[in-house]
């Protein structure tokens, strides 16, 4: 069974204003500050924090002792989207947010999302900022999160970050099966747009990415993420399209590097760090392109299980 046990808080409010789902796969060192930042939100008493814990041992013991209490779903290790699906199905809030276990929310995060959801939006995404020093960590940030670095579009948007996003629960539950299929939130967002509902982003809801990376570790992670992503897209493609996308991936490093550079220059932020980290950014984008080529041509393999 994927769910081993569930620990509920001893006292619960009726319907929380906000449920926050966190899949725990990286350890207490990053999960603790993530939870502490949520606990510091003035709205915490009206929030429900759900941790789908897939490591075990000391992490689960610390979660059970954590105050204020959190909902702990003890699960087997499985792909992160599947873990999130378990949490989403348990969530009771009017709004359901999804965070990484290394996403430290800033002051005002909860209030900003709740205020934004007073509008017509099915989903609202925030901004993502780098929370770790060091050249490798900056390169990781630029590689993965440049589109979501402040400033982001204020108001209606089409591209939202999967690690800082909140949905009105009925809209999310209509497409939650996408997570159970091992796909990321971008597939949910595509389905919502196909429904004719609108998405938005706000600069007021900020998450800091606080996971530290070593060079070799991220190279491996980047390959697995890219291969799994392409492998998911491959399912609905013809053989010809798989070949076109697979060999077309060879052009991705130059195209993506140009896109990242343009975005950083347009936003006029962290230019010095980008200049210093750009060789590593180019390396990571090249590794990702290889991963996508393998994914389109040969499928995802077990890569999704390796993504952390």
PDB file of C-alpha atoms in Angstrom:
ATOM      1  CA  UNK A   1       0.000   0.000   0.000  1.00  0.00           C
ATOM      2  CA  UNK A   2       1.397   3.477  -0.861  1.00  0.00           C
ATOM      3  CA  UNK A   3       0.010   5.029   2.364  1.00  0.00           C
ATOM      4  CA  UNK A   4       1.457   3.437   5.479  1.00  0.00           C
ATOM      5  CA  UNK A   5      -0.240   5.618   8.114  1.00  0.00           C
ATOM      6  CA  UNK A   6      -1.848   9.023   8.642  1.00  0.00           C
ATOM      7  CA  UNK A   7      -1.485  11.169  11.759  1.00  0.00           C
ATOM      8  CA  UNK A   8      -4.184  13.801  12.260  1.00  0.00           C
ATOM      9  CA  UNK A   9      -3.988  16.884  14.518  1.00  0.00           C
ATOM     10  CA  UNK A  10      -5.782  16.439  17.836  1.00  0.00           C
ATOM     11  CA  UNK A  11      -7.930  19.496  17.123  1.00  0.00           C
ATOM     12  CA  UNK A  12      -9.013  20.792  13.734  1.00  0.00           C
ATOM     13  CA  UNK A  13     -10.894  23.812  12.489  1.00  0.00           C
ATOM     14  CA  UNK A  14     -13.932  23.254  10.282  1.00  0.00           C
ATOM     15  CA  UNK A  15     -12.950  23.977   6.701  1.00  0.00           C
ATOM     16  CA  UNK A  16      -9.505  25.604   6.591  1.00  0.00           C
ATOM     17  CA  UNK A  17      -9.071  28.693   4.469  1.00  0.00           C
ATOM     18  CA  UNK A  18      -5.868  27.229   3.076  1.00  0.00           C
ATOM     19  CA  UNK A  19      -4.376  23.737   2.857  1.00  0.00           C
ATOM     20  CA  UNK A  20      -0.665  23.436   2.093  1.00  0.00           C
ATOM     21  CA  UNK A  21       0.608  20.146   0.634  1.00  0.00           C
ATOM     22  CA  UNK A  22       4.308  19.322   0.990  1.00  0.00           C
ATOM     23  CA  UNK A  23       5.947  16.124  -0.298  1.00  0.00           C
ATOM     24  CA  UNK A  24       8.899  15.281   1.964  1.00  0.00           C
ATOM     25  CA  UNK A  25      11.793  13.624   0.120  1.00  0.00           C
ATOM     26  CA  UNK A  26      14.855  15.731   1.003  1.00  0.00           C
ATOM     27  CA  UNK A  27      15.224  15.502   4.770  1.00  0.00           C
ATOM     28  CA  UNK A  28      14.628  17.506   7.918  1.00  0.00           C
ATOM     29  CA  UNK A  29      17.404  20.023   7.186  1.00  0.00           C
ATOM     30  CA  UNK A  30      15.231  21.691   4.545  1.00  0.00           C
ATOM     31  CA  UNK A  31      11.804  20.603   5.759  1.00  0.00           C
ATOM     32  CA  UNK A  32      12.208  22.237   9.180  1.00  0.00           C
ATOM     33  CA  UNK A  33      12.746  25.815   7.896  1.00  0.00           C
ATOM     34  CA  UNK A  34       9.969  25.242   5.367  1.00  0.00           C
ATOM     35  CA  UNK A  35       7.544  24.385   8.179  1.00  0.00           C
ATOM     36  CA  UNK A  36       8.823  27.182  10.413  1.00  0.00           C
ATOM     37  CA  UNK A  37       8.102  29.737   7.704  1.00  0.00           C
ATOM     38  CA  UNK A  38       4.560  28.398   7.355  1.00  0.00           C
ATOM     39  CA  UNK A  39       4.120  28.485  11.139  1.00  0.00           C
ATOM     40  CA  UNK A  40       5.129  32.162  11.143  1.00  0.00           C
ATOM     41  CA  UNK A  41       2.248  33.139   8.851  1.00  0.00           C
ATOM     42  CA  UNK A  42      -0.409  35.092  10.813  1.00  0.00           C
ATOM     43  CA  UNK A  43      -3.051  32.917   9.131  1.00  0.00           C
ATOM     44  CA  UNK A  44      -1.527  29.679  10.488  1.00  0.00           C
ATOM     45  CA  UNK A  45      -4.482  28.987  12.814  1.00  0.00           C
ATOM     46  CA  UNK A  46      -6.771  28.876   9.767  1.00  0.00           C
ATOM     47  CA  UNK A  47      -4.343  26.802   7.713  1.00  0.00           C
ATOM     48  CA  UNK A  48      -3.924  23.077   7.314  1.00  0.00           C
ATOM     49  CA  UNK A  49      -0.382  21.850   6.633  1.00  0.00           C
ATOM     50  CA  UNK A  50      -0.160  18.357   5.128  1.00  0.00           C
ATOM     51  CA  UNK A  51       3.221  16.643   4.868  1.00  0.00           C
ATOM     52  CA  UNK A  52       3.356  13.505   2.742  1.00  0.00           C
ATOM     53  CA  UNK A  53       6.469  11.955   4.236  1.00  0.00           C
ATOM     54  CA  UNK A  54       8.444   9.427   2.184  1.00  0.00           C
ATOM     55  CA  UNK A  55      11.769   9.208   4.027  1.00  0.00           C
ATOM     56  CA  UNK A  56      10.839   7.713   7.381  1.00  0.00           C
ATOM     57  CA  UNK A  57      12.808   7.409  10.596  1.00  0.00           C
ATOM     58  CA  UNK A  58      13.768  10.595  12.409  1.00  0.00           C
ATOM     59  CA  UNK A  59      11.884  12.838   9.991  1.00  0.00           C
ATOM     60  CA  UNK A  60       8.560  11.242  10.901  1.00  0.00           C
ATOM     61  CA  UNK A  61       9.363  11.352  14.602  1.00  0.00           C
ATOM     62  CA  UNK A  62      10.086  15.073  14.403  1.00  0.00           C
ATOM     63  CA  UNK A  63       6.928  15.688  12.400  1.00  0.00           C
ATOM     64  CA  UNK A  64       4.796  13.946  15.015  1.00  0.00           C
ATOM     65  CA  UNK A  65       6.302  16.201  17.682  1.00  0.00           C
ATOM     66  CA  UNK A  66       6.030  19.377  15.615  1.00  0.00           C
ATOM     67  CA  UNK A  67       3.898  22.216  16.983  1.00  0.00           C
ATOM     68  CA  UNK A  68       1.625  23.553  15.699  1.00  0.00           C
ATOM     69  CA  UNK A  69       0.504  20.131  14.563  1.00  0.00           C
ATOM     70  CA  UNK A  70       0.601  19.039  10.948  1.00  0.00           C
ATOM     71  CA  UNK A  71      -1.188  16.263   9.109  1.00  0.00           C
ATOM     72  CA  UNK A  72       1.394  13.555   8.437  1.00  0.00           C
ATOM     73  CA  UNK A  73       0.768  11.025   5.687  1.00  0.00           C
ATOM     74  CA  UNK A  74       3.423   8.315   5.890  1.00  0.00           C
ATOM     75  CA  UNK A  75       3.985   6.971   2.391  1.00  0.00           C
ATOM     76  CA  UNK A  76       6.289   4.712   0.461  1.00  0.00           C
ATOM     77  CA  UNK A  77       8.823   6.467  -1.759  1.00  0.00           C
ATOM     78  CA  UNK A  78       7.192   7.172  -5.083  1.00  0.00           C
ATOM     79  CA  UNK A  79       7.380   9.978  -7.660  1.00  0.00           C
ATOM     80  CA  UNK A  80       6.771  13.431  -6.198  1.00  0.00           C
ATOM     81  CA  UNK A  81       3.559  14.062  -8.208  1.00  0.00           C
ATOM     82  CA  UNK A  82       2.084  10.845  -6.762  1.00  0.00           C
ATOM     83  CA  UNK A  83       3.012  11.939  -3.240  1.00  0.00           C
ATOM     84  CA  UNK A  84       1.361  15.286  -3.855  1.00  0.00           C
ATOM     85  CA  UNK A  85      -1.747  13.509  -5.070  1.00  0.00           C
ATOM     86  CA  UNK A  86      -2.060  11.773  -1.699  1.00  0.00           C
ATOM     87  CA  UNK A  87      -1.887  15.134   0.050  1.00  0.00           C
ATOM     88  CA  UNK A  88      -4.264  16.866  -2.335  1.00  0.00           C
ATOM     89  CA  UNK A  89      -6.881  14.149  -1.834  1.00  0.00           C
ATOM     90  CA  UNK A  90      -6.615  14.625   1.947  1.00  0.00           C
ATOM     91  CA  UNK A  91      -6.786  18.448   1.814  1.00  0.00           C
ATOM     92  CA  UNK A  92      -9.919  20.113   3.192  1.00  0.00           C
ATOM     93  CA  UNK A  93      -9.135  23.765   2.492  1.00  0.00           C
ATOM     94  CA  UNK A  94     -11.044  26.087   0.197  1.00  0.00           C
ATOM     95  CA  UNK A  95      -7.677  26.844  -1.384  1.00  0.00           C
ATOM     96  CA  UNK A  96      -5.018  24.140  -1.806  1.00  0.00           C
ATOM     97  CA  UNK A  97      -1.390  25.190  -2.203  1.00  0.00           C
ATOM     98  CA  UNK A  98       1.514  23.002  -3.288  1.00  0.00           C
ATOM     99  CA  UNK A  99       5.052  23.618  -2.033  1.00  0.00           C
ATOM    100  CA  UNK A 100       8.357  21.790  -2.242  1.00  0.00           C
ATOM    101  CA  UNK A 101       9.869  20.585   1.014  1.00  0.00           C
ATOM    102  CA  UNK A 102      12.616  23.162   0.431  1.00  0.00           C
ATOM    103  CA  UNK A 103      10.345  26.110  -0.368  1.00  0.00           C
ATOM    104  CA  UNK A 104      10.585  28.703   2.423  1.00  0.00           C
ATOM    105  CA  UNK A 105       7.652  31.084   2.154  1.00  0.00           C
ATOM    106  CA  UNK A 106       8.158  34.787   2.794  1.00  0.00           C
ATOM    107  CA  UNK A 107       6.194  37.008   5.137  1.00  0.00           C
ATOM    108  CA  UNK A 108       2.699  37.645   3.801  1.00  0.00           C
ATOM    109  CA  UNK A 109       2.684  34.590   1.538  1.00  0.00           C
ATOM    110  CA  UNK A 110      -0.574  33.069   2.793  1.00  0.00           C
ATOM    111  CA  UNK A 111      -2.415  36.387   2.978  1.00  0.00           C
ATOM    112  CA  UNK A 112      -1.354  37.265  -0.567  1.00  0.00           C
ATOM    113  CA  UNK A 113      -2.596  33.988  -2.026  1.00  0.00           C
ATOM    114  CA  UNK A 114      -5.898  34.176  -0.171  1.00  0.00           C
ATOM    115  CA  UNK A 115      -6.411  37.755  -1.311  1.00  0.00           C
ATOM    116  CA  UNK A 116      -5.569  36.868  -4.916  1.00  0.00           C
ATOM    117  CA  UNK A 117      -8.061  34.012  -4.809  1.00  0.00           C
ATOM    118  CA  UNK A 118     -10.857  36.472  -4.109  1.00  0.00           C
ATOM    119  CA  UNK A 119     -10.594  37.048  -7.851  1.00  0.00           C
ATOM    120  CA  UNK A 120     -11.860  34.748 -10.608  1.00  0.00           C
ATOM    121  CA  UNK A 121      -8.671  32.707 -10.892  1.00  0.00           C
ATOM    122  CA  UNK A 122      -8.660  28.906 -10.742  1.00  0.00           C
ATOM    123  CA  UNK A 123      -4.988  28.945  -9.778  1.00  0.00           C
ATOM    124  CA  UNK A 124      -2.580  31.588  -8.536  1.00  0.00           C
ATOM    125  CA  UNK A 125       1.193  31.270  -8.649  1.00  0.00           C
ATOM    126  CA  UNK A 126       3.763  33.379  -6.868  1.00  0.00           C
ATOM    127  CA  UNK A 127       7.403  34.293  -7.380  1.00  0.00           C
ATOM    128  CA  UNK A 128      10.428  32.101  -6.639  1.00  0.00           C
ATOM    129  CA  UNK A 129      13.678  33.572  -5.313  1.00  0.00           C
ATOM    130  CA  UNK A 130      17.038  31.980  -4.608  1.00  0.00           C
ATOM    131  CA  UNK A 131      17.611  31.265  -0.924  1.00  0.00           C
ATOM    132  CA  UNK A 132      21.054  29.638  -1.040  1.00  0.00           C
ATOM    133  CA  UNK A 133      24.478  31.192  -1.568  1.00  0.00           C
ATOM    134  CA  UNK A 134      27.150  29.715  -3.813  1.00  0.00           C
ATOM    135  CA  UNK A 135      27.777  29.545  -7.538  1.00  0.00           C
ATOM    136  CA  UNK A 136      26.253  26.100  -8.062  1.00  0.00           C
ATOM    137  CA  UNK A 137      23.075  27.073  -6.210  1.00  0.00           C
ATOM    138  CA  UNK A 138      22.733  30.244  -8.260  1.00  0.00           C
ATOM    139  CA  UNK A 139      23.239  28.256 -11.467  1.00  0.00           C
ATOM    140  CA  UNK A 140      20.543  25.803 -10.368  1.00  0.00           C
ATOM    141  CA  UNK A 141      18.223  28.710  -9.675  1.00  0.00           C
ATOM    142  CA  UNK A 142      18.762  30.337 -13.069  1.00  0.00           C
ATOM    143  CA  UNK A 143      18.410  26.991 -14.829  1.00  0.00           C
ATOM    144  CA  UNK A 144      15.079  26.140 -13.199  1.00  0.00           C
ATOM    145  CA  UNK A 145      13.409  29.287 -11.920  1.00  0.00           C
ATOM    146  CA  UNK A 146      14.401  32.315 -14.014  1.00  0.00           C
ATOM    147  CA  UNK A 147      10.850  32.733 -15.416  1.00  0.00           C
ATOM    148  CA  UNK A 148       9.495  32.949 -11.851  1.00  0.00           C
ATOM    149  CA  UNK A 149      12.119  35.316 -10.431  1.00  0.00           C
ATOM    150  CA  UNK A 150      10.616  38.657  -9.463  1.00  0.00           C
ATOM    151  CA  UNK A 151       9.079  40.505 -11.116  1.00  0.00           C
ATOM    152  CA  UNK A 152       6.516  38.092 -12.519  1.00  0.00           C
ATOM    153  CA  UNK A 153       3.377  39.052 -14.405  1.00  0.00           C
ATOM    154  CA  UNK A 154       0.901  40.683 -12.049  1.00  0.00           C
ATOM    155  CA  UNK A 155      -2.556  39.365 -12.859  1.00  0.00           C
ATOM    156  CA  UNK A 156      -3.623  36.941 -15.560  1.00  0.00           C
ATOM    157  CA  UNK A 157      -0.799  34.604 -16.602  1.00  0.00           C
ATOM    158  CA  UNK A 158      -0.233  31.318 -18.413  1.00  0.00           C
ATOM    159  CA  UNK A 159       3.022  30.041 -16.880  1.00  0.00           C
ATOM    160  CA  UNK A 160       2.989  29.357 -13.130  1.00  0.00           C
ATOM    161  CA  UNK A 161       5.629  27.701 -10.913  1.00  0.00           C
ATOM    162  CA  UNK A 162       4.814  24.199  -9.742  1.00  0.00           C
ATOM    163  CA  UNK A 163       6.544  24.819  -6.408  1.00  0.00           C
ATOM    164  CA  UNK A 164       4.561  27.936  -5.431  1.00  0.00           C
ATOM    165  CA  UNK A 165       1.000  27.551  -6.629  1.00  0.00           C
ATOM    166  CA  UNK A 166      -2.451  27.522  -5.035  1.00  0.00           C
ATOM    167  CA  UNK A 167      -5.696  26.231  -6.535  1.00  0.00           C
ATOM    168  CA  UNK A 168      -9.344  26.658  -5.719  1.00  0.00           C
ATOM    169  CA  UNK A 169     -10.062  23.135  -4.538  1.00  0.00           C
ATOM    170  CA  UNK A 170     -12.939  22.264  -6.951  1.00  0.00           C
ATOM    171  CA  UNK A 171     -10.769  23.149  -9.950  1.00  0.00           C
ATOM    172  CA  UNK A 172      -7.814  21.180  -8.603  1.00  0.00           C
ATOM    173  CA  UNK A 173      -9.845  18.095  -7.774  1.00  0.00           C
ATOM    174  CA  UNK A 174     -11.334  18.031 -11.256  1.00  0.00           C
ATOM    175  CA  UNK A 175      -7.858  17.323 -12.629  1.00  0.00           C
ATOM    176  CA  UNK A 176      -6.039  15.829  -9.613  1.00  0.00           C
ATOM    177  CA  UNK A 177      -5.777  12.477 -11.411  1.00  0.00           C
ATOM    178  CA  UNK A 178      -2.993  14.079 -13.453  1.00  0.00           C
ATOM    179  CA  UNK A 179      -0.789  13.938 -10.345  1.00  0.00           C
ATOM    180  CA  UNK A 180      -1.701  10.291  -9.771  1.00  0.00           C
ATOM    181  CA  UNK A 181      -0.432   9.619 -13.299  1.00  0.00           C
ATOM    182  CA  UNK A 182       2.977  10.971 -12.275  1.00  0.00           C
ATOM    183  CA  UNK A 183       2.643  14.254 -14.163  1.00  0.00           C
ATOM    184  CA  UNK A 184       3.506  17.703 -12.887  1.00  0.00           C
ATOM    185  CA  UNK A 185       1.285  20.690 -12.147  1.00  0.00           C
ATOM    186  CA  UNK A 186       1.856  22.170 -15.603  1.00  0.00           C
ATOM    187  CA  UNK A 187      -0.414  19.425 -16.987  1.00  0.00           C
ATOM    188  CA  UNK A 188      -3.129  20.495 -14.527  1.00  0.00           C
ATOM    189  CA  UNK A 189      -2.710  24.098 -15.605  1.00  0.00           C
ATOM    190  CA  UNK A 190      -3.010  23.142 -19.269  1.00  0.00           C
ATOM    191  CA  UNK A 191      -6.231  21.273 -18.472  1.00  0.00           C
ATOM    192  CA  UNK A 192      -7.615  24.256 -16.572  1.00  0.00           C
ATOM    193  CA  UNK A 193      -6.929  26.564 -19.494  1.00  0.00           C
ATOM    194  CA  UNK A 194      -8.634  24.042 -21.773  1.00  0.00           C
ATOM    195  CA  UNK A 195     -11.651  24.313 -19.450  1.00  0.00           C
ATOM    196  CA  UNK A 196     -11.744  28.026 -20.179  1.00  0.00           C
ATOM    197  CA  UNK A 197     -10.822  29.135 -16.649  1.00  0.00           C
ATOM    198  CA  UNK A 198      -8.153  31.724 -15.940  1.00  0.00           C
ATOM    199  CA  UNK A 199      -4.855  31.586 -14.062  1.00  0.00           C
ATOM    200  CA  UNK A 200      -2.915  34.406 -12.436  1.00  0.00           C
ATOM    201  CA  UNK A 201       0.381  35.214 -10.757  1.00  0.00           C
ATOM    202  CA  UNK A 202       1.347  37.674  -8.049  1.00  0.00           C
ATOM    203  CA  UNK A 203       4.640  39.139  -6.871  1.00  0.00           C
ATOM    204  CA  UNK A 204       3.328  39.319  -3.309  1.00  0.00           C
ATOM    205  CA  UNK A 205       3.506  35.542  -2.669  1.00  0.00           C
ATOM    206  CA  UNK A 206       7.205  34.685  -2.581  1.00  0.00           C
ATOM    207  CA  UNK A 207       8.946  31.369  -1.936  1.00  0.00           C
ATOM    208  CA  UNK A 208      12.707  31.041  -1.417  1.00  0.00           C
ATOM    209  CA  UNK A 209      14.379  27.947  -2.862  1.00  0.00           C
ATOM    210  CA  UNK A 210      16.611  26.734  -0.009  1.00  0.00           C
ATOM    211  CA  UNK A 211      17.896  23.337  -1.094  1.00  0.00           C
ATOM    212  CA  UNK A 212      21.715  23.224  -1.390  1.00  0.00           C
ATOM    213  CA  UNK A 213      23.159  21.446  -4.418  1.00  0.00           C
ATOM    214  CA  UNK A 214      26.487  19.893  -5.319  1.00  0.00           C
ATOM    215  CA  UNK A 215      27.540  20.011  -8.955  1.00  0.00           C
ATOM    216  CA  UNK A 216      27.465  16.275  -9.668  1.00  0.00           C
ATOM    217  CA  UNK A 217      24.213  15.754  -7.816  1.00  0.00           C
ATOM    218  CA  UNK A 218      22.364  18.410  -9.792  1.00  0.00           C
ATOM    219  CA  UNK A 219      23.741  17.173 -13.112  1.00  0.00           C
ATOM    220  CA  UNK A 220      22.176  13.787 -12.341  1.00  0.00           C
ATOM    221  CA  UNK A 221      18.948  15.391 -11.126  1.00  0.00           C
ATOM    222  CA  UNK A 222      18.687  17.570 -14.215  1.00  0.00           C
ATOM    223  CA  UNK A 223      19.080  14.568 -16.504  1.00  0.00           C
ATOM    224  CA  UNK A 224      16.414  12.560 -14.695  1.00  0.00           C
ATOM    225  CA  UNK A 225      13.933  15.439 -14.560  1.00  0.00           C
ATOM    226  CA  UNK A 226      14.368  16.205 -18.265  1.00  0.00           C
ATOM    227  CA  UNK A 227      14.130  12.553 -19.286  1.00  0.00           C
ATOM    228  CA  UNK A 228      11.002  12.000 -17.187  1.00  0.00           C
ATOM    229  CA  UNK A 229       9.402  15.178 -18.547  1.00  0.00           C
ATOM    230  CA  UNK A 230      10.033  14.212 -22.168  1.00  0.00           C
ATOM    231  CA  UNK A 231       8.921  10.664 -21.414  1.00  0.00           C
ATOM    232  CA  UNK A 232       5.568  11.981 -20.183  1.00  0.00           C
ATOM    233  CA  UNK A 233       5.074  14.045 -23.342  1.00  0.00           C
ATOM    234  CA  UNK A 234       6.133  11.099 -25.503  1.00  0.00           C
ATOM    235  CA  UNK A 235       3.040   9.096 -24.539  1.00  0.00           C
ATOM    236  CA  UNK A 236       0.747  11.130 -26.799  1.00  0.00           C
ATOM    237  CA  UNK A 237       3.188  11.479 -29.701  1.00  0.00           C
ATOM    238  CA  UNK A 238       3.516   9.552 -32.946  1.00  0.00           C
ATOM    239  CA  UNK A 239       6.789   7.804 -33.755  1.00  0.00           C
ATOM    240  CA  UNK A 240       7.672  10.571 -36.214  1.00  0.00           C
ATOM    241  CA  UNK A 241       7.009  13.285 -33.641  1.00  0.00           C
ATOM    242  CA  UNK A 242       9.148  11.464 -31.076  1.00  0.00           C
ATOM    243  CA  UNK A 243      12.027  11.414 -33.539  1.00  0.00           C
ATOM    244  CA  UNK A 244      11.592  15.094 -34.399  1.00  0.00           C
ATOM    245  CA  UNK A 245      11.445  16.151 -30.750  1.00  0.00           C
ATOM    246  CA  UNK A 246      14.226  13.767 -29.763  1.00  0.00           C
ATOM    247  CA  UNK A 247      16.805  14.918 -32.289  1.00  0.00           C
ATOM    248  CA  UNK A 248      15.446  18.460 -32.107  1.00  0.00           C
ATOM    249  CA  UNK A 249      16.543  18.491 -28.465  1.00  0.00           C
ATOM    250  CA  UNK A 250      20.087  19.044 -29.732  1.00  0.00           C
ATOM    251  CA  UNK A 251      19.106  22.656 -30.406  1.00  0.00           C
ATOM    252  CA  UNK A 252      17.784  23.235 -26.892  1.00  0.00           C
ATOM    253  CA  UNK A 253      20.968  24.380 -25.102  1.00  0.00           C
ATOM    254  CA  UNK A 254      21.447  27.412 -27.338  1.00  0.00           C
ATOM    255  CA  UNK A 255      17.738  28.258 -27.461  1.00  0.00           C
ATOM    256  CA  UNK A 256      17.211  27.931 -23.714  1.00  0.00           C
ATOM    257  CA  UNK A 257      20.405  29.808 -22.839  1.00  0.00           C
ATOM    258  CA  UNK A 258      19.271  32.674 -25.046  1.00  0.00           C
ATOM    259  CA  UNK A 259      15.854  32.640 -23.375  1.00  0.00           C
ATOM    260  CA  UNK A 260      17.289  32.616 -19.849  1.00  0.00           C
ATOM    261  CA  UNK A 261      19.719  35.408 -20.700  1.00  0.00           C
ATOM    262  CA  UNK A 262      16.967  37.544 -22.199  1.00  0.00           C
ATOM    263  CA  UNK A 263      14.757  37.024 -19.145  1.00  0.00           C
ATOM    264  CA  UNK A 264      17.512  37.974 -16.691  1.00  0.00           C
ATOM    265  CA  UNK A 265      18.403  41.072 -18.713  1.00  0.00           C
ATOM    266  CA  UNK A 266      14.748  42.069 -18.948  1.00  0.00           C
ATOM    267  CA  UNK A 267      14.186  41.693 -15.212  1.00  0.00           C
ATOM    268  CA  UNK A 268      17.450  43.513 -14.422  1.00  0.00           C
ATOM    269  CA  UNK A 269      18.107  41.498 -11.276  1.00  0.00           C
ATOM    270  CA  UNK A 270      20.989  39.295 -10.095  1.00  0.00           C
ATOM    271  CA  UNK A 271      23.009  40.167 -13.198  1.00  0.00           C
ATOM    272  CA  UNK A 272      26.385  39.662 -11.519  1.00  0.00           C
ATOM    273  CA  UNK A 273      25.476  36.224 -10.246  1.00  0.00           C
ATOM    274  CA  UNK A 274      24.131  35.257 -13.657  1.00  0.00           C
ATOM    275  CA  UNK A 275      27.325  36.331 -15.392  1.00  0.00           C
ATOM    276  CA  UNK A 276      29.419  34.320 -12.942  1.00  0.00           C
ATOM    277  CA  UNK A 277      27.163  31.261 -13.084  1.00  0.00           C
ATOM    278  CA  UNK A 278      26.469  31.274 -16.830  1.00  0.00           C
ATOM    279  CA  UNK A 279      28.985  28.510 -17.720  1.00  0.00           C
ATOM    280  CA  UNK A 280      27.293  26.219 -15.201  1.00  0.00           C
ATOM    281  CA  UNK A 281      23.849  27.252 -16.434  1.00  0.00           C
ATOM    282  CA  UNK A 282      24.918  26.293 -19.966  1.00  0.00           C
ATOM    283  CA  UNK A 283      26.181  22.937 -18.675  1.00  0.00           C
ATOM    284  CA  UNK A 284      22.919  22.203 -16.853  1.00  0.00           C
ATOM    285  CA  UNK A 285      20.826  23.150 -19.876  1.00  0.00           C
ATOM    286  CA  UNK A 286      22.953  20.869 -22.063  1.00  0.00           C
ATOM    287  CA  UNK A 287      22.497  17.961 -19.665  1.00  0.00           C
ATOM    288  CA  UNK A 288      18.756  18.628 -19.675  1.00  0.00           C
ATOM    289  CA  UNK A 289      18.740  18.547 -23.474  1.00  0.00           C
ATOM    290  CA  UNK A 290      20.408  15.132 -23.437  1.00  0.00           C
ATOM    291  CA  UNK A 291      17.824  13.960 -20.924  1.00  0.00           C
ATOM    292  CA  UNK A 292      14.986  15.165 -23.127  1.00  0.00           C
ATOM    293  CA  UNK A 293      16.457  13.460 -26.182  1.00  0.00           C
ATOM    294  CA  UNK A 294      16.692  10.157 -24.315  1.00  0.00           C
ATOM    295  CA  UNK A 295      13.172  10.606 -22.962  1.00  0.00           C
ATOM    296  CA  UNK A 296      11.611  11.288 -26.349  1.00  0.00           C
ATOM    297  CA  UNK A 297      13.476   8.480 -28.093  1.00  0.00           C
ATOM    298  CA  UNK A 298      13.443   5.761 -25.431  1.00  0.00           C
ATOM    299  CA  UNK A 299      10.896   6.782 -22.808  1.00  0.00           C
ATOM    300  CA  UNK A 300      11.217   7.904 -19.184  1.00  0.00           C
ATOM    301  CA  UNK A 301      12.700   4.727 -17.764  1.00  0.00           C
ATOM    302  CA  UNK A 302      12.802   5.046 -13.971  1.00  0.00           C
ATOM    303  CA  UNK A 303      13.900   8.690 -14.043  1.00  0.00           C
ATOM    304  CA  UNK A 304      10.800  10.101 -12.343  1.00  0.00           C
ATOM    305  CA  UNK A 305      11.546   7.978  -9.279  1.00  0.00           C
ATOM    306  CA  UNK A 306      14.975   9.622  -9.032  1.00  0.00           C
ATOM    307  CA  UNK A 307      13.749  13.232  -9.037  1.00  0.00           C
ATOM    308  CA  UNK A 308      14.078  14.938  -5.657  1.00  0.00           C
TER     309      UNK A 308
END
